[in-house]
Short mmCIF file of C-alpha atoms in Angstrom, two decimals:
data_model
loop_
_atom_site.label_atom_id
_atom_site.label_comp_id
_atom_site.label_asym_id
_atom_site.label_seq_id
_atom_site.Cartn_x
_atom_site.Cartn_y
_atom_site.Cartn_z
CA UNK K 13 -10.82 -3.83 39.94
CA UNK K 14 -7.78 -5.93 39.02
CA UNK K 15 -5.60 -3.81 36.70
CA UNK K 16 -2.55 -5.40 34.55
CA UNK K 17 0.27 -3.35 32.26
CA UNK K 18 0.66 -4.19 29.00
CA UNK K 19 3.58 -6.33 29.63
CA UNK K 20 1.55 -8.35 31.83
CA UNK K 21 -0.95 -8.64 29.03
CA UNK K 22 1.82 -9.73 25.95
CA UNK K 23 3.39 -12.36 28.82
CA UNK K 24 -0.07 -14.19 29.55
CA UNK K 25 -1.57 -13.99 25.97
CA UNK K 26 2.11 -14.80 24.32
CA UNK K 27 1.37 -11.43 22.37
CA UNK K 28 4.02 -8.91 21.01
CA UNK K 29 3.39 -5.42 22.39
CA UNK K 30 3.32 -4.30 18.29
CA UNK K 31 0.08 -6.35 18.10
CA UNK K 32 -1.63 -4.78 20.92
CA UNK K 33 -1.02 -1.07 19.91
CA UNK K 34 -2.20 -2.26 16.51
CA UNK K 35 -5.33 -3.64 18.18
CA UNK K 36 -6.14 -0.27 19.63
CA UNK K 37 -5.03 2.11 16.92
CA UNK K 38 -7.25 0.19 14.92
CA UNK K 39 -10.37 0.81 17.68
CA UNK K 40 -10.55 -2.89 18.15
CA UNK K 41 -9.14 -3.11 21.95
CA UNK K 42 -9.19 0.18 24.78
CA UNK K 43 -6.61 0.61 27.78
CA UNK K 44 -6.93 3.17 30.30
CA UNK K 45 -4.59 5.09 32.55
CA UNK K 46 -5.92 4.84 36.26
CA UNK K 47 -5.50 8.19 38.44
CA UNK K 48 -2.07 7.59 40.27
CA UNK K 49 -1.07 4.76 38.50
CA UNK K 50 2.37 4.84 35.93
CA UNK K 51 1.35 2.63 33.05
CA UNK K 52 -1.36 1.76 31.09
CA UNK K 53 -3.13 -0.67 31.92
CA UNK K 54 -6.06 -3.71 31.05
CA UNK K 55 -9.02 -4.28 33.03
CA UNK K 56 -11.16 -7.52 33.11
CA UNK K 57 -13.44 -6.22 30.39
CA UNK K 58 -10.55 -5.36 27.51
CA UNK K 59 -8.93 -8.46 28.37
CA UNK K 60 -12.20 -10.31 27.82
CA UNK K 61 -12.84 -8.49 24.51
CA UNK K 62 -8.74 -9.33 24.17
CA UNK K 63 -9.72 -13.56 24.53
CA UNK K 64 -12.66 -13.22 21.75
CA UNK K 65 -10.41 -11.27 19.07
CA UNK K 66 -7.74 -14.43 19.68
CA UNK K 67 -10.07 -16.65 19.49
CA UNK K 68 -11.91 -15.53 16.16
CA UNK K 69 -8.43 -14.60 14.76
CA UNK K 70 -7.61 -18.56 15.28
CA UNK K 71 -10.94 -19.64 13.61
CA UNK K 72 -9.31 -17.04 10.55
CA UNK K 73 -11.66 -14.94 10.47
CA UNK K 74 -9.80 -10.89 9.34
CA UNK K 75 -9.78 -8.11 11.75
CA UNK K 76 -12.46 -6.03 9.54
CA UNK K 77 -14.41 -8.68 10.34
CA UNK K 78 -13.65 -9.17 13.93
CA UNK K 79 -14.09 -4.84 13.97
CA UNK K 80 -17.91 -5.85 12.60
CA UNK K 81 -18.67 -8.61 14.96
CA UNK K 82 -17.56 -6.82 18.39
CA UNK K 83 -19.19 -3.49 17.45
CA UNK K 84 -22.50 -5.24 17.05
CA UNK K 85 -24.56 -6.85 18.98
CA UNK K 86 -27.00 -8.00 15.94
CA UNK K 87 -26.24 -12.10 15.93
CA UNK K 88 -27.21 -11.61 12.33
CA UNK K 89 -23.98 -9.69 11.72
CA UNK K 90 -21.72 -12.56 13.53
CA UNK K 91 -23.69 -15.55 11.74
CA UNK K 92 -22.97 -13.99 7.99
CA UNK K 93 -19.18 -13.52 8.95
CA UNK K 94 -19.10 -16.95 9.67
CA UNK K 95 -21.24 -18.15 6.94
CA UNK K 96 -19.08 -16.69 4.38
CA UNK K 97 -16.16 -17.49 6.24
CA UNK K 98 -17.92 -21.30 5.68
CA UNK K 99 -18.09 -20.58 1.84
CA UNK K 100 -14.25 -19.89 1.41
CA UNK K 101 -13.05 -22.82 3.92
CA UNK K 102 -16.12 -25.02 1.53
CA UNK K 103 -14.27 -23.74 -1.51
CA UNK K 104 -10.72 -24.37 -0.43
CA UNK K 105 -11.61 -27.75 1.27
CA UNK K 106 -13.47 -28.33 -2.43
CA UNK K 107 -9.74 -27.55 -4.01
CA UNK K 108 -8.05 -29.71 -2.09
CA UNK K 109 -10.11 -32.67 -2.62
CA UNK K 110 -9.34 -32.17 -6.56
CA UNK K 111 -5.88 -31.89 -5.76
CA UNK K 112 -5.81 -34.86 -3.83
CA UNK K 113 -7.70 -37.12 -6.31
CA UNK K 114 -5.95 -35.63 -9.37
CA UNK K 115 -2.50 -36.91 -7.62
CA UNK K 116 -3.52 -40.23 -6.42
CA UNK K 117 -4.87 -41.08 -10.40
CA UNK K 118 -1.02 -39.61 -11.06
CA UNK K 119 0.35 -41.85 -8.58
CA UNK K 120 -1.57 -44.98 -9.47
CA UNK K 121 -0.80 -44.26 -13.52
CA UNK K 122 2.64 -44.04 -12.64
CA UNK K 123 2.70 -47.06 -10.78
CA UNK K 124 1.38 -48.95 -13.22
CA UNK K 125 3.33 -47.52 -16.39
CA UNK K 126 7.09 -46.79 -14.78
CA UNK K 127 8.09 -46.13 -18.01
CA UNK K 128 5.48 -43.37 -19.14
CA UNK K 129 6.85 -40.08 -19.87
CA UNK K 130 5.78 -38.02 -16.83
CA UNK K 131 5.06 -34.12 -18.74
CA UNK K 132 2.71 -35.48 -21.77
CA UNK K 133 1.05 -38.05 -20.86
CA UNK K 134 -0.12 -37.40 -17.04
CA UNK K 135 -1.39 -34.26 -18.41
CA UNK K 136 -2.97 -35.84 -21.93
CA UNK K 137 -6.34 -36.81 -19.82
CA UNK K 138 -8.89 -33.45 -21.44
CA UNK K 139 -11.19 -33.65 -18.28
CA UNK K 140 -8.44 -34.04 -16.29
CA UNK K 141 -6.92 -30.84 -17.48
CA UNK K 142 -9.56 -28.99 -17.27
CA UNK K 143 -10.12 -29.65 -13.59
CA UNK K 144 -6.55 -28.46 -12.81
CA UNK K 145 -7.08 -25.19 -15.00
CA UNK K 146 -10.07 -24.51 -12.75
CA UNK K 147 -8.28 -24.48 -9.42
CA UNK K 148 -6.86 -21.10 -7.89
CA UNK K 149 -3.51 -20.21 -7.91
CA UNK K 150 -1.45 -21.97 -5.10
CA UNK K 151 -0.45 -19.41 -2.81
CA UNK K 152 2.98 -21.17 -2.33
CA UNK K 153 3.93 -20.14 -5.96
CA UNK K 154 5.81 -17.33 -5.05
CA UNK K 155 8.63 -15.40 -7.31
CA UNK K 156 11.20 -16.33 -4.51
CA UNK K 157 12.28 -19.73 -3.63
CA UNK K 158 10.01 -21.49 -0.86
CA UNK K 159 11.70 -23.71 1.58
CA UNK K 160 8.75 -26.79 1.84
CA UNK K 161 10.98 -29.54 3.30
CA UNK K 162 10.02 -31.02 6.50
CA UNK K 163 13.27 -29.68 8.38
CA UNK K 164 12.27 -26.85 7.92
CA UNK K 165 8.84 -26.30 9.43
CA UNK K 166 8.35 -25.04 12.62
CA UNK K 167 4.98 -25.39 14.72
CA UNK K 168 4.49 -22.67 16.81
CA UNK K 169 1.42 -22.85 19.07
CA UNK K 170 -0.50 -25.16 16.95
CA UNK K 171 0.69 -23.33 13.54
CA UNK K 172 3.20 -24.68 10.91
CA UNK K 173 4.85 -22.33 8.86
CA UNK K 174 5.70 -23.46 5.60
CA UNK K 175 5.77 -20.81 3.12
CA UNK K 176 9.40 -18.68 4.17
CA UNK K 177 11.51 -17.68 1.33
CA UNK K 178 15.19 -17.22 1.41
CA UNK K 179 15.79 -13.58 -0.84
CA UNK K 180 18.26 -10.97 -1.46
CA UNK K 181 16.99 -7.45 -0.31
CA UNK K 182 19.29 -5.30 -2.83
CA UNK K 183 21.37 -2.47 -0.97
CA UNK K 184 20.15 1.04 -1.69
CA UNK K 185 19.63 4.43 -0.69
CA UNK K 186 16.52 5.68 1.71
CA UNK K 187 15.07 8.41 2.82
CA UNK K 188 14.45 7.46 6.39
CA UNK K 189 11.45 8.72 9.15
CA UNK K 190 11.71 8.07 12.47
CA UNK K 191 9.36 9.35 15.24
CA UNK K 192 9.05 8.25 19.04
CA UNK K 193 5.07 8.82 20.49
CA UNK K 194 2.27 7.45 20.72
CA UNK K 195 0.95 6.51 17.89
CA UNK K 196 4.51 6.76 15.75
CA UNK K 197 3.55 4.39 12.99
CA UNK K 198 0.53 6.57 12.39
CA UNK K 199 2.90 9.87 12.35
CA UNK K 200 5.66 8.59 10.08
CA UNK K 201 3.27 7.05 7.24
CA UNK K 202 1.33 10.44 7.39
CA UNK K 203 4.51 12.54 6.44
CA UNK K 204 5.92 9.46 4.52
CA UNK K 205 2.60 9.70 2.15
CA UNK K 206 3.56 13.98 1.43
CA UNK K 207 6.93 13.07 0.71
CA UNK K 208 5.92 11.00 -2.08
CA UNK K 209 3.46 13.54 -2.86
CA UNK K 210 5.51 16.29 -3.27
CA UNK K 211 8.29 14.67 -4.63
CA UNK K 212 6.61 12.60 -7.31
CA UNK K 213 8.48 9.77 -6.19
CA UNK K 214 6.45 6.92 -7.66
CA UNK K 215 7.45 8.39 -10.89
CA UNK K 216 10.92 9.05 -10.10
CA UNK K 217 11.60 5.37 -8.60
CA UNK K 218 8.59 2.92 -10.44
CA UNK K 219 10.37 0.13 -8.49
CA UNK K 220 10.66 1.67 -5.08
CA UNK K 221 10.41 -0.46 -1.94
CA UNK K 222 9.17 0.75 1.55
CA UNK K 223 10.20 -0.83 4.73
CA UNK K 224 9.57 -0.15 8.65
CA UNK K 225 11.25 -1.33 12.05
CA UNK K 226 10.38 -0.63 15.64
CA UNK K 227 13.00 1.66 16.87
CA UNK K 228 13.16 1.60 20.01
CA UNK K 229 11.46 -1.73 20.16
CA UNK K 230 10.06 -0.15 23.90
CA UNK K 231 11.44 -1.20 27.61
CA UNK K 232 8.61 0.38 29.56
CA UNK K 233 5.90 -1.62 30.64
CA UNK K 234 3.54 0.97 29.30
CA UNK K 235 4.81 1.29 26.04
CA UNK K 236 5.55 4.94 26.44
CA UNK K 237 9.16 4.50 24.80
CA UNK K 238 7.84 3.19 21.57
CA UNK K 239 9.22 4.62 18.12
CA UNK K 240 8.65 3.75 14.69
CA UNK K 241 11.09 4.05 11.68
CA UNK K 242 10.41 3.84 8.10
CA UNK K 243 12.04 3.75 4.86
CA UNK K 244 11.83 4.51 0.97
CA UNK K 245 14.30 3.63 -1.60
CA UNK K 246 15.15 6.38 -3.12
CA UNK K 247 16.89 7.12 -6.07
CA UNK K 248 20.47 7.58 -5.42
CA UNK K 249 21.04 10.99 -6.86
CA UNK K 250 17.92 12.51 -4.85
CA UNK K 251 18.49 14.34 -1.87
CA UNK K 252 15.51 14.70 1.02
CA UNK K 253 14.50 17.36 3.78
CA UNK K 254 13.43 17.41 7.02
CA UNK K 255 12.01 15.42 9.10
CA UNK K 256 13.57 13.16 6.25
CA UNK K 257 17.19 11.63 6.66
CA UNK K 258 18.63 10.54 3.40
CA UNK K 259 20.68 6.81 4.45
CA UNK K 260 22.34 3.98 2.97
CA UNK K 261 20.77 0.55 3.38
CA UNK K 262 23.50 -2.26 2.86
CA UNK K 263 21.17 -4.69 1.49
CA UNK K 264 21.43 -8.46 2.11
CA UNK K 265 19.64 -12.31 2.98
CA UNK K 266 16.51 -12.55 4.38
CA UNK K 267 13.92 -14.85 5.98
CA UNK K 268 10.51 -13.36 4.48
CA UNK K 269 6.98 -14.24 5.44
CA UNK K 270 3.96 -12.76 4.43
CA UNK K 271 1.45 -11.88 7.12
CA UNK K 272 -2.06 -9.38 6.65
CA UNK K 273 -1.78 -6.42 8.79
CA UNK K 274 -1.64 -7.09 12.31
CA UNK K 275 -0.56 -10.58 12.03
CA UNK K 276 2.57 -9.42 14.25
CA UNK K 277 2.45 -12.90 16.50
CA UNK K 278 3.62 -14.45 13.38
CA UNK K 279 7.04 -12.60 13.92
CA UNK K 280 8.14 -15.11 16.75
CA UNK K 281 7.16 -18.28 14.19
CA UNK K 282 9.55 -16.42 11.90
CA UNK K 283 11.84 -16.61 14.30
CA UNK K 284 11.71 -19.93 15.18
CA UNK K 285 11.62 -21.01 11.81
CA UNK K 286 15.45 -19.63 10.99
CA UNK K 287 16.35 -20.91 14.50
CA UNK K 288 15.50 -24.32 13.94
CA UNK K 289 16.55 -24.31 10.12
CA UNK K 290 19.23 -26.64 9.11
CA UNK K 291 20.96 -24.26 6.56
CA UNK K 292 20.63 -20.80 7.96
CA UNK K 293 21.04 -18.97 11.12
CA UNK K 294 19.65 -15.29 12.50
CA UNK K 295 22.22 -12.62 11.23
CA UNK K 296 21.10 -9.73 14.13
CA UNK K 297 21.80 -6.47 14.11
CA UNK K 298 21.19 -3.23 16.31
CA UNK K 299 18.61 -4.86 19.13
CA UNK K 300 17.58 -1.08 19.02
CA UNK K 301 16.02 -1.32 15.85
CA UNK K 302 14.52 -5.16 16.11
CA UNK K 303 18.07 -6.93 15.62
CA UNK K 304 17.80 -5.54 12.02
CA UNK K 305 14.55 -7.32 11.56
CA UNK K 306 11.99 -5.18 9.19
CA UNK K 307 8.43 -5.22 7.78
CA UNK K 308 8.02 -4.33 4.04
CA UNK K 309 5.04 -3.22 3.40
CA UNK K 310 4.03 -4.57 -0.12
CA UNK K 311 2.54 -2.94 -3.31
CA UNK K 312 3.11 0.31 -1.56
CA UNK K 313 3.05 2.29 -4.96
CA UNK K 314 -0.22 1.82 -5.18
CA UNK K 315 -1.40 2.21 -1.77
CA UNK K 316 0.16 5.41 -1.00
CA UNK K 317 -2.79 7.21 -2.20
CA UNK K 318 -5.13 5.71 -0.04
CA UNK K 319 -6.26 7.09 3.34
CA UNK K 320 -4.30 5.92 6.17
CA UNK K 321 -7.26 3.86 7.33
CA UNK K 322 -8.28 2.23 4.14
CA UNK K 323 -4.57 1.15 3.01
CA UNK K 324 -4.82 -0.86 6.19
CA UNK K 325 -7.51 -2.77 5.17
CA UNK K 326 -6.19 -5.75 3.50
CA UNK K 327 -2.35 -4.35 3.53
CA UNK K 328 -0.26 -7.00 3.33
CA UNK K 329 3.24 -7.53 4.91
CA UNK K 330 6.79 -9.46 4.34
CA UNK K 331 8.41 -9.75 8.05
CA UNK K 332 12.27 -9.89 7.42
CA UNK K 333 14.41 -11.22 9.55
CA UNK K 334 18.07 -11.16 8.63
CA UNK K 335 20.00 -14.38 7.97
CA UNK K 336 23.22 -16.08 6.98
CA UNK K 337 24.63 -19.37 6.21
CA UNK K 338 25.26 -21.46 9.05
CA UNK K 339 28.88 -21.40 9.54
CA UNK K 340 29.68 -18.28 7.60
CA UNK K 341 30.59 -15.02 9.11
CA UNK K 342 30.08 -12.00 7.97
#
């Protein structure tokens, strides 16, 4: 039986190791450890199971899902997935097609009448109005600015990203986890979730932030290296005990993107994004700890309380990768 490490495995399916822990912690992928053998490895069957998880993750359909559909063998259970899958691509296509007639009636109205005033009278139309209150919320309205100019995308294996902001993560002070084995992201959020237990922290720090960084990012084919690190701000007066590490985080500019959990591939469009930006350029820091790259995990203050299993489930992430102006040094 043909047997390949998980190096092997990230190289042929253009995978990050990160995403294929992620896969099995979550029970959605198995590797095995052969008698005699130094590394865990894939066989034939994972990697097939590997190729249909890809495939359905393309077709955007969420890992819960993909958990449902793999650990059935009903049809039934596949066919309403993808039916209601169907619905919200239906719905969304529906949106768009408002959008797209609502600014071609703009367009033409404006062509027509160059000297109309563009805020009251486009928007005077009732019906017209009321179609636009109806539609959801773009998801590109974000607090932070969004880069949307053409220079700026980046296609990355058939995917454009278009919705990176350029913020300011504010410097402050952490208390910092950090835990090498082999299932270290697992570990640290367990003692993470009793230190803000025992510490009442969400009351102490309303607006606290949590991040988390590979550390080491892993050298063995095996990933048997791998550590985990994560942080909480903290407030500055507060002092932390072990395994905690109270730190200072320096702050700075960041490339964020949101991804759901597990979305890691999306770090290398990320990364392609700032490299190819016209106005800013990758700002890298200790390759130990992902060239100063992290994940924030969002709305952690009210996820904290959750199991670790069910504050997976529709967690959502901002990768940050750390920039600068092109031609500035820091």
């Amino acid at each position: 039986m043909e047997l390949h490490t998980i190096s092997e495995v990230t190289r042929k399916y253009q995978l990050s190791t990160r995403t294929l822990r992620y896969y099995e912690q979550i029970g959605l992928l198995r590797s095995s450890k052969k008698e005699g053998y130094a590394y865990r490895t894939y066989d034939k069957g994972s990697l097939r199971i590997l190729e249909q998880i890809l495939i359905l993750r393309k077709l955007r359909i969420p890992l819960r899902d993909i958990q449902s559909i793999l650990q059935n063998e009903e049809s039934r259970v596949a066919a309403a997935i993808f039916q209601k899958k169907i619905k919200e691509l239906s719905d969304e296509i529906t949106a768009m097609a408002s959008v797209k007639t609502i600014l071609e009636q703009f367009a033409i109205s404006l062509n027509k009448n160059t000297d109309v005033e563009i805020g009251p009278e486009l928007l005077a139309d009732e019906s017209i109005r009321k179609i636009i209150e109806a539609l959801p919320a773009s998801r590109s309205n974000l607090k932070e600015h969004t880069l949307m100019n053409n220079g700026n995308k980046v296609e990355y294996h058939g995917h454009q990203l278009n919705d990176v902001r350029i913020i300011y993560v504010p410097p402050s002070s952490v208390a910092s986890i950090h835990v090498v084995s082999g299932s270290p992201e697992y570990d640290t959020e367990v003692e993470l979730r009793q230190l803000m237990i025992s510490t009442d922290l969400a009351s102490k720090k309303p607006d606290l932030r949590h991040y988390g960084f590979n550390h080491p990012t892993g050298v063995q084919p095996d990933g048997t290296d791998h550590g985990y690190e994560r942080w909480v701000t903290i407030p500055d007066d507060m002092e932390v005990q072990k395994p905690f590490v109270k730190k200072f985080f320096p702050g700075g500019l960041y490339a964020a993107h949101m991804i759901p959990m597990g979305n890691f591939e999306e770090w290398h469009w990320l990364a392609e994004w700032v490299e190819q930006s016209s106005e800013y350029e990758p700002n890298w820091g200790d390759p130990e700890c992902m060239h100063g790259s992290m994940e924030e995990h969002l709305n952690y203050l009210n996820q904290y309380q959750l199991s670790v299993e069910d504050m997976n489930e529709g967690l959502q992430l901002d990768l940050l990768l750390p920039i600068k102006s092109k031609g500035k040094d820091e």
